[in-house]
Tab-separated table of C-alpha atoms (C1' of nucleotides) in Angstrom:
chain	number	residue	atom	x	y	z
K	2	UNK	CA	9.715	13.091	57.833
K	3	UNK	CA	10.548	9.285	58.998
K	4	UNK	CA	11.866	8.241	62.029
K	5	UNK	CA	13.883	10.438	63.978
K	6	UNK	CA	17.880	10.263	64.189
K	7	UNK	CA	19.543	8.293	66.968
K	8	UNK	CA	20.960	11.446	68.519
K	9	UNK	CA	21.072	15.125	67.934
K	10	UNK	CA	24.300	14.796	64.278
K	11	UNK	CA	24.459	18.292	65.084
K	12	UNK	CA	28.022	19.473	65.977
K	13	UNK	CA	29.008	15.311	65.645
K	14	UNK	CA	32.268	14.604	63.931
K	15	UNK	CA	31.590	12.495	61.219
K	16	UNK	CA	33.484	10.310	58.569
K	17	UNK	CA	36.861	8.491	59.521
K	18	UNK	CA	37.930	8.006	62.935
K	19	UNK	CA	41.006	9.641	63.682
K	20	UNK	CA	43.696	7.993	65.807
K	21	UNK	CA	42.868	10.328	68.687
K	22	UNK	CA	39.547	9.849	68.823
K	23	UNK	CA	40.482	5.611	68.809
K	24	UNK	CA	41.986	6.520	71.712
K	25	UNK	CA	39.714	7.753	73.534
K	26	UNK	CA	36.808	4.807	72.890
K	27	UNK	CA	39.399	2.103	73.436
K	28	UNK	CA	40.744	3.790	76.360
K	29	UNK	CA	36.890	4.033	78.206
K	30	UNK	CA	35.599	0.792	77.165
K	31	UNK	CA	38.648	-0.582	78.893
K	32	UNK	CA	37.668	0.848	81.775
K	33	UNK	CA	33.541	0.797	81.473
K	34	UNK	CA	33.080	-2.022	79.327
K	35	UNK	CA	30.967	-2.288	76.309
K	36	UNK	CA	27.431	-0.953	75.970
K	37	UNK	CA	25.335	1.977	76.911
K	38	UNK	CA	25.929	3.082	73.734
K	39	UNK	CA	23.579	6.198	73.588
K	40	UNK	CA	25.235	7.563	76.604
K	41	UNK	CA	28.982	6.679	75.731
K	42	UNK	CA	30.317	9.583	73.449
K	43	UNK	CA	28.938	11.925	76.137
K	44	UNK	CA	30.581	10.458	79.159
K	45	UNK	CA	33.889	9.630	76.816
K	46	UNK	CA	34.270	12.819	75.834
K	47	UNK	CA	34.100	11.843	72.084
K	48	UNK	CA	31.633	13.994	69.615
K	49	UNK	CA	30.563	10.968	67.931
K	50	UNK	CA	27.023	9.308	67.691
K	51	UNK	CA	26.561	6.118	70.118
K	52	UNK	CA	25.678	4.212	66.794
K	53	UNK	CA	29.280	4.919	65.413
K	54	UNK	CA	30.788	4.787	68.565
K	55	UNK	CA	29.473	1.048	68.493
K	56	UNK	CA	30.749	0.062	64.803
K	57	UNK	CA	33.545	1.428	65.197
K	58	UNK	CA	34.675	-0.830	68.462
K	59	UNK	CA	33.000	-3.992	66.844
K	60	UNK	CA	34.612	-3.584	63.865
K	61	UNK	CA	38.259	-2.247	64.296
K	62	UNK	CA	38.890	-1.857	67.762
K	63	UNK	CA	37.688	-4.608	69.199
K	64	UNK	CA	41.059	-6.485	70.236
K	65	UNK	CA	40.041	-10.125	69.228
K	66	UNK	CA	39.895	-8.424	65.672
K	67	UNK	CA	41.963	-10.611	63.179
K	68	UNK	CA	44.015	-8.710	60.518
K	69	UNK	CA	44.711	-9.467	57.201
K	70	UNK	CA	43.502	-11.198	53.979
K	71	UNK	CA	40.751	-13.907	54.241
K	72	UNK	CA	42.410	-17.410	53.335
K	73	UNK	CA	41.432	-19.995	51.378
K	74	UNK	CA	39.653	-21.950	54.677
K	75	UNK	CA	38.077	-18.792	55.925
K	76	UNK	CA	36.345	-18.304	52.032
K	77	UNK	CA	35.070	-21.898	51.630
K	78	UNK	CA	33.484	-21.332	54.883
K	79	UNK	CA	32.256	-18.342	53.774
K	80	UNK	CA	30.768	-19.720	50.536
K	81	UNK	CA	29.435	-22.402	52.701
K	82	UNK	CA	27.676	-20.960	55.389
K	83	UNK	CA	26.270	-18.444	53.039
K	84	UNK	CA	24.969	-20.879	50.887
K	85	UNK	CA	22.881	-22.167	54.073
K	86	UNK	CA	22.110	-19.178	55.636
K	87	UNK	CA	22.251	-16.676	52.821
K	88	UNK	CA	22.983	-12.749	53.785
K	89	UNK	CA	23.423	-13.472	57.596
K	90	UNK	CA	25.938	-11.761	57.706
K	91	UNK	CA	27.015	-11.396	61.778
K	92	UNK	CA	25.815	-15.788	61.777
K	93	UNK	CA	28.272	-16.122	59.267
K	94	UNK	CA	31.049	-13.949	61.170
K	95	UNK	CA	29.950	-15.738	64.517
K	96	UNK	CA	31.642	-18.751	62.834
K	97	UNK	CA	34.679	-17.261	61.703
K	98	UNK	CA	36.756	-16.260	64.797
K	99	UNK	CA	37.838	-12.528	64.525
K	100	UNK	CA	35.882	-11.599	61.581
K	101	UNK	CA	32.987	-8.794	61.798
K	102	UNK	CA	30.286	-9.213	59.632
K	103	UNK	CA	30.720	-6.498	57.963
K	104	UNK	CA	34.475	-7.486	57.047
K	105	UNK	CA	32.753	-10.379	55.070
K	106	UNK	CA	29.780	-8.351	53.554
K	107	UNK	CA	32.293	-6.386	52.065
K	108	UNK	CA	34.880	-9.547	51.119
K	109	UNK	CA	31.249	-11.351	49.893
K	110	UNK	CA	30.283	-8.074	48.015
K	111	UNK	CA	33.106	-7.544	46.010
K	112	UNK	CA	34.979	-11.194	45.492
K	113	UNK	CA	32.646	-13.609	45.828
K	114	UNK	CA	29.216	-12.093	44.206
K	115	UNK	CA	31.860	-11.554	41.357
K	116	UNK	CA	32.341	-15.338	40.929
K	117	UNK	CA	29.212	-16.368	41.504
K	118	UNK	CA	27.920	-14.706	38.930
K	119	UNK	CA	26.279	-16.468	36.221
K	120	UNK	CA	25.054	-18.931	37.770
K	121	UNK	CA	22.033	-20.837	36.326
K	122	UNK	CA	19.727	-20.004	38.746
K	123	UNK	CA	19.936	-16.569	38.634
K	124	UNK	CA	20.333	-16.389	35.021
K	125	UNK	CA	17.028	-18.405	35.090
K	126	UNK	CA	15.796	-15.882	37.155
K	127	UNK	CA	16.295	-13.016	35.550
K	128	UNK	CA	15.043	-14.412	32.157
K	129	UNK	CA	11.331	-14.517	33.767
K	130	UNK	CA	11.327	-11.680	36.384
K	131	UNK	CA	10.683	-8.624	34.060
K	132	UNK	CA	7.956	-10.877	32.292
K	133	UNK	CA	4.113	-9.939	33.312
K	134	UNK	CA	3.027	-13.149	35.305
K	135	UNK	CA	-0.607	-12.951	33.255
K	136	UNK	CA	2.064	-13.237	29.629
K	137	UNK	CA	3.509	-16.367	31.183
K	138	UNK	CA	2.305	-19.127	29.144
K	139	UNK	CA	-0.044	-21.516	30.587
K	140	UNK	CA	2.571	-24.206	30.039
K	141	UNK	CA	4.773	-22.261	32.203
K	142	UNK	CA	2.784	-21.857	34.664
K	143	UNK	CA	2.320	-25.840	34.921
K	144	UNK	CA	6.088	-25.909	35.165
K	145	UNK	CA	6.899	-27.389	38.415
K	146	UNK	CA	10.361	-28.041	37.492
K	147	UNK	CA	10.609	-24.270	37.091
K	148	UNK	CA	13.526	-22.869	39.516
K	149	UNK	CA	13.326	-19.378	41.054
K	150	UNK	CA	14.866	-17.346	43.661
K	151	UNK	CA	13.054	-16.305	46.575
K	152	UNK	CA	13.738	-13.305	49.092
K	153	UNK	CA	15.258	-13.972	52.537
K	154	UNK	CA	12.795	-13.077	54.958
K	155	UNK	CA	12.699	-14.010	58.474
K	156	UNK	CA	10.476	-16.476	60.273
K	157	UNK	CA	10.139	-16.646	63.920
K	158	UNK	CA	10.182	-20.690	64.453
K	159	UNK	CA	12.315	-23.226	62.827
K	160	UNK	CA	10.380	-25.939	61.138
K	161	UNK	CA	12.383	-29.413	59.849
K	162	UNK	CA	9.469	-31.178	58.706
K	163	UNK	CA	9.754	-35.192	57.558
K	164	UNK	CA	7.980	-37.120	55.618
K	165	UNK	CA	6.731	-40.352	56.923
K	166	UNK	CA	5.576	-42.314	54.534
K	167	UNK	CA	3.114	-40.100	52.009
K	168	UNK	CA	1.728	-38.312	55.317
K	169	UNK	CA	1.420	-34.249	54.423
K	170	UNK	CA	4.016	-32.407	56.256
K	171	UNK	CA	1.194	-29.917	56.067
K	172	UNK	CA	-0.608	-31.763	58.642
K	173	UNK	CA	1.967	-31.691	60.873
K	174	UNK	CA	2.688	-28.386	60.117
K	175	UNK	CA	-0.836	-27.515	61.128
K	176	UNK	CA	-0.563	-29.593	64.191
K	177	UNK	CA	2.662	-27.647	65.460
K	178	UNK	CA	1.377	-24.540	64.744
K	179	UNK	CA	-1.938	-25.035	66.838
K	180	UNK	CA	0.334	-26.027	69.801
K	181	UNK	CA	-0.591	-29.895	69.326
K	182	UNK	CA	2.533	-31.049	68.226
K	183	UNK	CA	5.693	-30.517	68.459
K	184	UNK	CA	7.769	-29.536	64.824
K	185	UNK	CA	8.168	-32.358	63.224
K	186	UNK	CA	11.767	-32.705	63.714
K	187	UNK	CA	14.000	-35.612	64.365
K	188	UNK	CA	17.499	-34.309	65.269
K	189	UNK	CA	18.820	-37.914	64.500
K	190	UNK	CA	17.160	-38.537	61.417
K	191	UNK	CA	17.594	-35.069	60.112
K	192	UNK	CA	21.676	-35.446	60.875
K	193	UNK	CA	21.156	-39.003	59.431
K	194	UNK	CA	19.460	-37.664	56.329
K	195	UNK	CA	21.863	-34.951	55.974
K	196	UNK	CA	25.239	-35.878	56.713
K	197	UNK	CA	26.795	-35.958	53.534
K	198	UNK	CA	26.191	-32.291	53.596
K	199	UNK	CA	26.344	-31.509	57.426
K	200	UNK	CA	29.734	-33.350	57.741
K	201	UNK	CA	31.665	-30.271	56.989
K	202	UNK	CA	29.990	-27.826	59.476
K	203	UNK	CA	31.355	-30.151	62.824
K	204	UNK	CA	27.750	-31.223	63.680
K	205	UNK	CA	27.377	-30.770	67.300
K	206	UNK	CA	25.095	-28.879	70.105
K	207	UNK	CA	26.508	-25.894	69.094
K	208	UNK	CA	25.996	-25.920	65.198
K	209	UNK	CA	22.567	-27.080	65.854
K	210	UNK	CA	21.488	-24.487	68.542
K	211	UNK	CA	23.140	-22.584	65.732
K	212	UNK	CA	20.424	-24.250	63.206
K	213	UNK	CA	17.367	-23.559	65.239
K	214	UNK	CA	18.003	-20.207	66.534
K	215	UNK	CA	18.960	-18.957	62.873
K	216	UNK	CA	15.022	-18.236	61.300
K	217	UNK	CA	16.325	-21.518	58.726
K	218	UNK	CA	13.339	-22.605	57.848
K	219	UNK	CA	13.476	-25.932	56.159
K	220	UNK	CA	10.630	-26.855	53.744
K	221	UNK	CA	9.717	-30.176	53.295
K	222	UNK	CA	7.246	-29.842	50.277
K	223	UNK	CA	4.949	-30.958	48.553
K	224	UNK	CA	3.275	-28.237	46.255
K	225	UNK	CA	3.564	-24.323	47.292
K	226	UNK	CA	3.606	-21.132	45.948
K	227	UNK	CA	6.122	-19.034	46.278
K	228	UNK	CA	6.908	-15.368	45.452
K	229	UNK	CA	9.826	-14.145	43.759
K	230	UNK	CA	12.439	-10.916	44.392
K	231	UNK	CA	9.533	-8.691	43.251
K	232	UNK	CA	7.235	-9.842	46.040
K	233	UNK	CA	4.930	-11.367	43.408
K	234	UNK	CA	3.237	-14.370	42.735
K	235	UNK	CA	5.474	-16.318	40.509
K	236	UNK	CA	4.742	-20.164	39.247
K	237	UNK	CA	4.079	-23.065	41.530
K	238	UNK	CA	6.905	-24.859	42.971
K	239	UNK	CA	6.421	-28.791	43.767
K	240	UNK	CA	8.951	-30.720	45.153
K	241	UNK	CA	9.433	-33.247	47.598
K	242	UNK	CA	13.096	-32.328	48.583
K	243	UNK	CA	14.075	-30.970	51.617
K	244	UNK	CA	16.429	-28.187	51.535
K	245	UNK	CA	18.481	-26.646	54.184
K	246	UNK	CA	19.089	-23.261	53.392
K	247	UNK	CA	19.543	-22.937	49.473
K	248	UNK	CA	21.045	-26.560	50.061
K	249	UNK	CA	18.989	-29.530	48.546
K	250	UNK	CA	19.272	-32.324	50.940
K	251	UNK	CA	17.569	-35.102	49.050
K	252	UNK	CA	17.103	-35.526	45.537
K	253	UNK	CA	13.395	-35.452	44.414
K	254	UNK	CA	11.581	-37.344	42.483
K	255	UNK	CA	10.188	-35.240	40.355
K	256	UNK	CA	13.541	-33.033	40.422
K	257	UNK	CA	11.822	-30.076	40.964
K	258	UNK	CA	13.282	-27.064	43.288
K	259	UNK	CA	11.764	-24.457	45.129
K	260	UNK	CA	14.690	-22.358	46.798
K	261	UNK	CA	13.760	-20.479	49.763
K	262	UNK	CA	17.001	-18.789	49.983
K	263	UNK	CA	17.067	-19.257	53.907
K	264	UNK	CA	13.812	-19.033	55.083
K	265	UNK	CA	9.724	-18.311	54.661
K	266	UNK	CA	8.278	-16.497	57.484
K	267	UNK	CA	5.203	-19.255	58.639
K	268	UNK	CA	2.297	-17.156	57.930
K	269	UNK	CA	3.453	-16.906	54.696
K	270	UNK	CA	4.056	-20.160	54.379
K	271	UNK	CA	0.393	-20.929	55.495
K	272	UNK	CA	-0.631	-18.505	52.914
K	273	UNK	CA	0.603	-20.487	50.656
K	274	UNK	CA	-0.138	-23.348	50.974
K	275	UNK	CA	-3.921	-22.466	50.989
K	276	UNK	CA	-3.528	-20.356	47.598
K	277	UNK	CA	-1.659	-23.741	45.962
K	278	UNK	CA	-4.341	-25.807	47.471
K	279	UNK	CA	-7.031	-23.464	45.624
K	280	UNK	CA	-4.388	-23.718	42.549
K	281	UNK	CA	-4.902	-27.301	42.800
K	282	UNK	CA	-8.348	-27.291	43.329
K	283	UNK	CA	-8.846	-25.391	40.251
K	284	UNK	CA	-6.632	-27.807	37.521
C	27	DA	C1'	52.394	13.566	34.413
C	28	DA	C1'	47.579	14.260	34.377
C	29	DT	C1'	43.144	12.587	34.107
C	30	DT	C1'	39.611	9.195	34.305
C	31	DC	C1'	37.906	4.888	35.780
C	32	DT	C1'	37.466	1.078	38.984
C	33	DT	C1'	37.826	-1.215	43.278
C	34	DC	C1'	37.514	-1.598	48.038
C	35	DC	C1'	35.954	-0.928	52.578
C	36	DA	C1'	34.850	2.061	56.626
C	37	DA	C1'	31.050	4.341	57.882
C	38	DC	C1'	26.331	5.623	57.621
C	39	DC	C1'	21.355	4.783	57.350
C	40	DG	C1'	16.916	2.932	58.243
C	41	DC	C1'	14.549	-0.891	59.954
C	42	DC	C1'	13.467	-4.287	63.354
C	43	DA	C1'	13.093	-6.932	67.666
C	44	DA	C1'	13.652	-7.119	72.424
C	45	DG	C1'	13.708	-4.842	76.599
C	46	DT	C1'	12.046	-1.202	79.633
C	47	DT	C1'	8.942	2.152	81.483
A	8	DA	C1'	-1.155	-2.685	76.354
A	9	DA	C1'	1.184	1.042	74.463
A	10	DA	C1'	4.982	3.995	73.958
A	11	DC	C1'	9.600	4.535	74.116
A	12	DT	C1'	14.582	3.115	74.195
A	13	DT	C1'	18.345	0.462	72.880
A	14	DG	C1'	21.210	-2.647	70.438
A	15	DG	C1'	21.850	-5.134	66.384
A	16	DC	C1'	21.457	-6.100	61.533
A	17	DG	C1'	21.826	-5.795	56.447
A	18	DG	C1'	21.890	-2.600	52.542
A	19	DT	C1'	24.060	1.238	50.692
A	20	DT	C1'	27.246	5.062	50.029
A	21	DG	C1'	31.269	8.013	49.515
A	22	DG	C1'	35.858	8.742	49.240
A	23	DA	C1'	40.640	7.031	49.253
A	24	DA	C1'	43.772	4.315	46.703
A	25	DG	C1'	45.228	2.000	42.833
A	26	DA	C1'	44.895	0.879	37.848
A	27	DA	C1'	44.228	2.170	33.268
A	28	DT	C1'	44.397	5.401	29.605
DNA sequence: AATTCTTCCAACCGCCAAGTT
DNA sequence: AAACTTGGCGGTTGGAAGAAT
């Protein structure tokens, strides 16, 4: 049933690697090089799956590998990037020379989800999440303040829509999605906008190519539904902030905050935007 | 000292996207 | 265009090690 395995498990060692068989898959990707993975434990010699072969040399063998506890700097960062990109794990390592990702999954997992815990926004969360969304009071519902987390999920283009004046990024949205526009996206204006929060992540080509190649999709908003951890419809969000990541970049009017956690795939997006529109429609 | 509980992390799993045939 | 392969990713697990009883 499923999909089937990566390669025949039967007669593959399995479990912890022992010092031998480190050896051997440090000694032939010295001499091969990386990749090929499928083939490798074959032509190495090792009875090993490709798949393990793999995490194993990414994440202990691997020379540039840096050893030892995570300091202070390294778990600011951490807190930091994850609070703009969310569970991207191997972006996250990608900025911290020598660590794998799964080195801070597992330093994330069991430090830092500890002290993060509590926080309003989840507390918030979890207050509303078990509720049936038809027992949410109407006044609830007409809660745009009303702050909830979304799931991760990842979208294909990176959007940084601005307002100009009261024009609807929508339109623009529409635009760039048709192929008439480009995304709305000033690189100048949007470092301008943001630097306050930027300033600490050594804005350059590389951070920003970082940015757009991420799935970050940066809403600019101005009423939209959004789901919650469930995948259901939870209450309408309306705010005219822009957020970066879980990262509010301006403060809104109408304070209201609609966290996207990292990122809406577009046709979602789309999706709703037409529901709210109905939603609005129908007040 | 023995047992139970908790923490930590290496390794595994399934899914997905990109590349190839 | 469809099927298949491959590499990569994030979530989860299992067992070793340490702490608590």
């Amino acid at each position: 049933m499923g999909r089937s395995p990566c390669c025949a498990k039967v007669g593959l060692n399995r479990g912890p690697w022992s010092v031998h068989e480190d050896q051997i898959l440090t000694s032939y990707i010295k001499t091969h090089g990386e990749g090929k993975w499928r083939n490798l434990p074959q032509k190495a010699g090792l009875r090993r799956c490709g798949k393990s072969c793999r995490l194993r040399w990414l994440n202990y063998l691997r020379p540039d590998i840096k050893r030892g506890n995570i300091s202070k700097e390294e778990e600011e960062l951490i807190i930091r990037l994850h609070k703009l990109l969310g569970n991207r794990w191997s972006l996250i390592a990608g900025r911290l020379p020598g660590r794998t990702d799964n080195e801070i999954k597992n330093y994330w997992n069991t430090n830092m989800s500890k002290k993060l815990q509590g926080k309003k926004a989840q507390k918030q969360f979890n207050t509303t999440k078990d509720k049936n969304p038809e027992e949410v009071p109407q006044e609830k519902k007409l809660d745009r303040t009303h702050v909830f987390q979304t799931r991760a999920v990842r979208c294909t283009k990176v959007i940084l829509p601005f307002q100009e004046g009261n024009q609807m990024y929508t339109n623009n949205l529409e635009l760039a999605l048709d192929g008439k526009r480009s995304p709305p996206f000033s690189p100048q204006r949007f470092m301008d906008e943001s630097s306050n929060f930027l300033m600490d992540f050594e804005i350059g080509e590389l951070f920003m190519s970082d940015v757009l190649n991420s799935d970050v999709l940066q809403v600019h908003c101005d009423g939209i539904q959004a789901t919650d951890n469930e995948g259901e419809n939870n209450s309408s969000a309306c705010s005219d902030n822009l957020f970066l990541g879980n990262e509010m970049l301006q403060d809104s009017p109408n304070k209201a905050l609609f966290e996207s956690n990292g990122a809406l795939e577009l046709q979602k997006l789309c999706s709703f935007l037409d529901s709210e529109d109905e939603w609005i429609e129908s007040q």
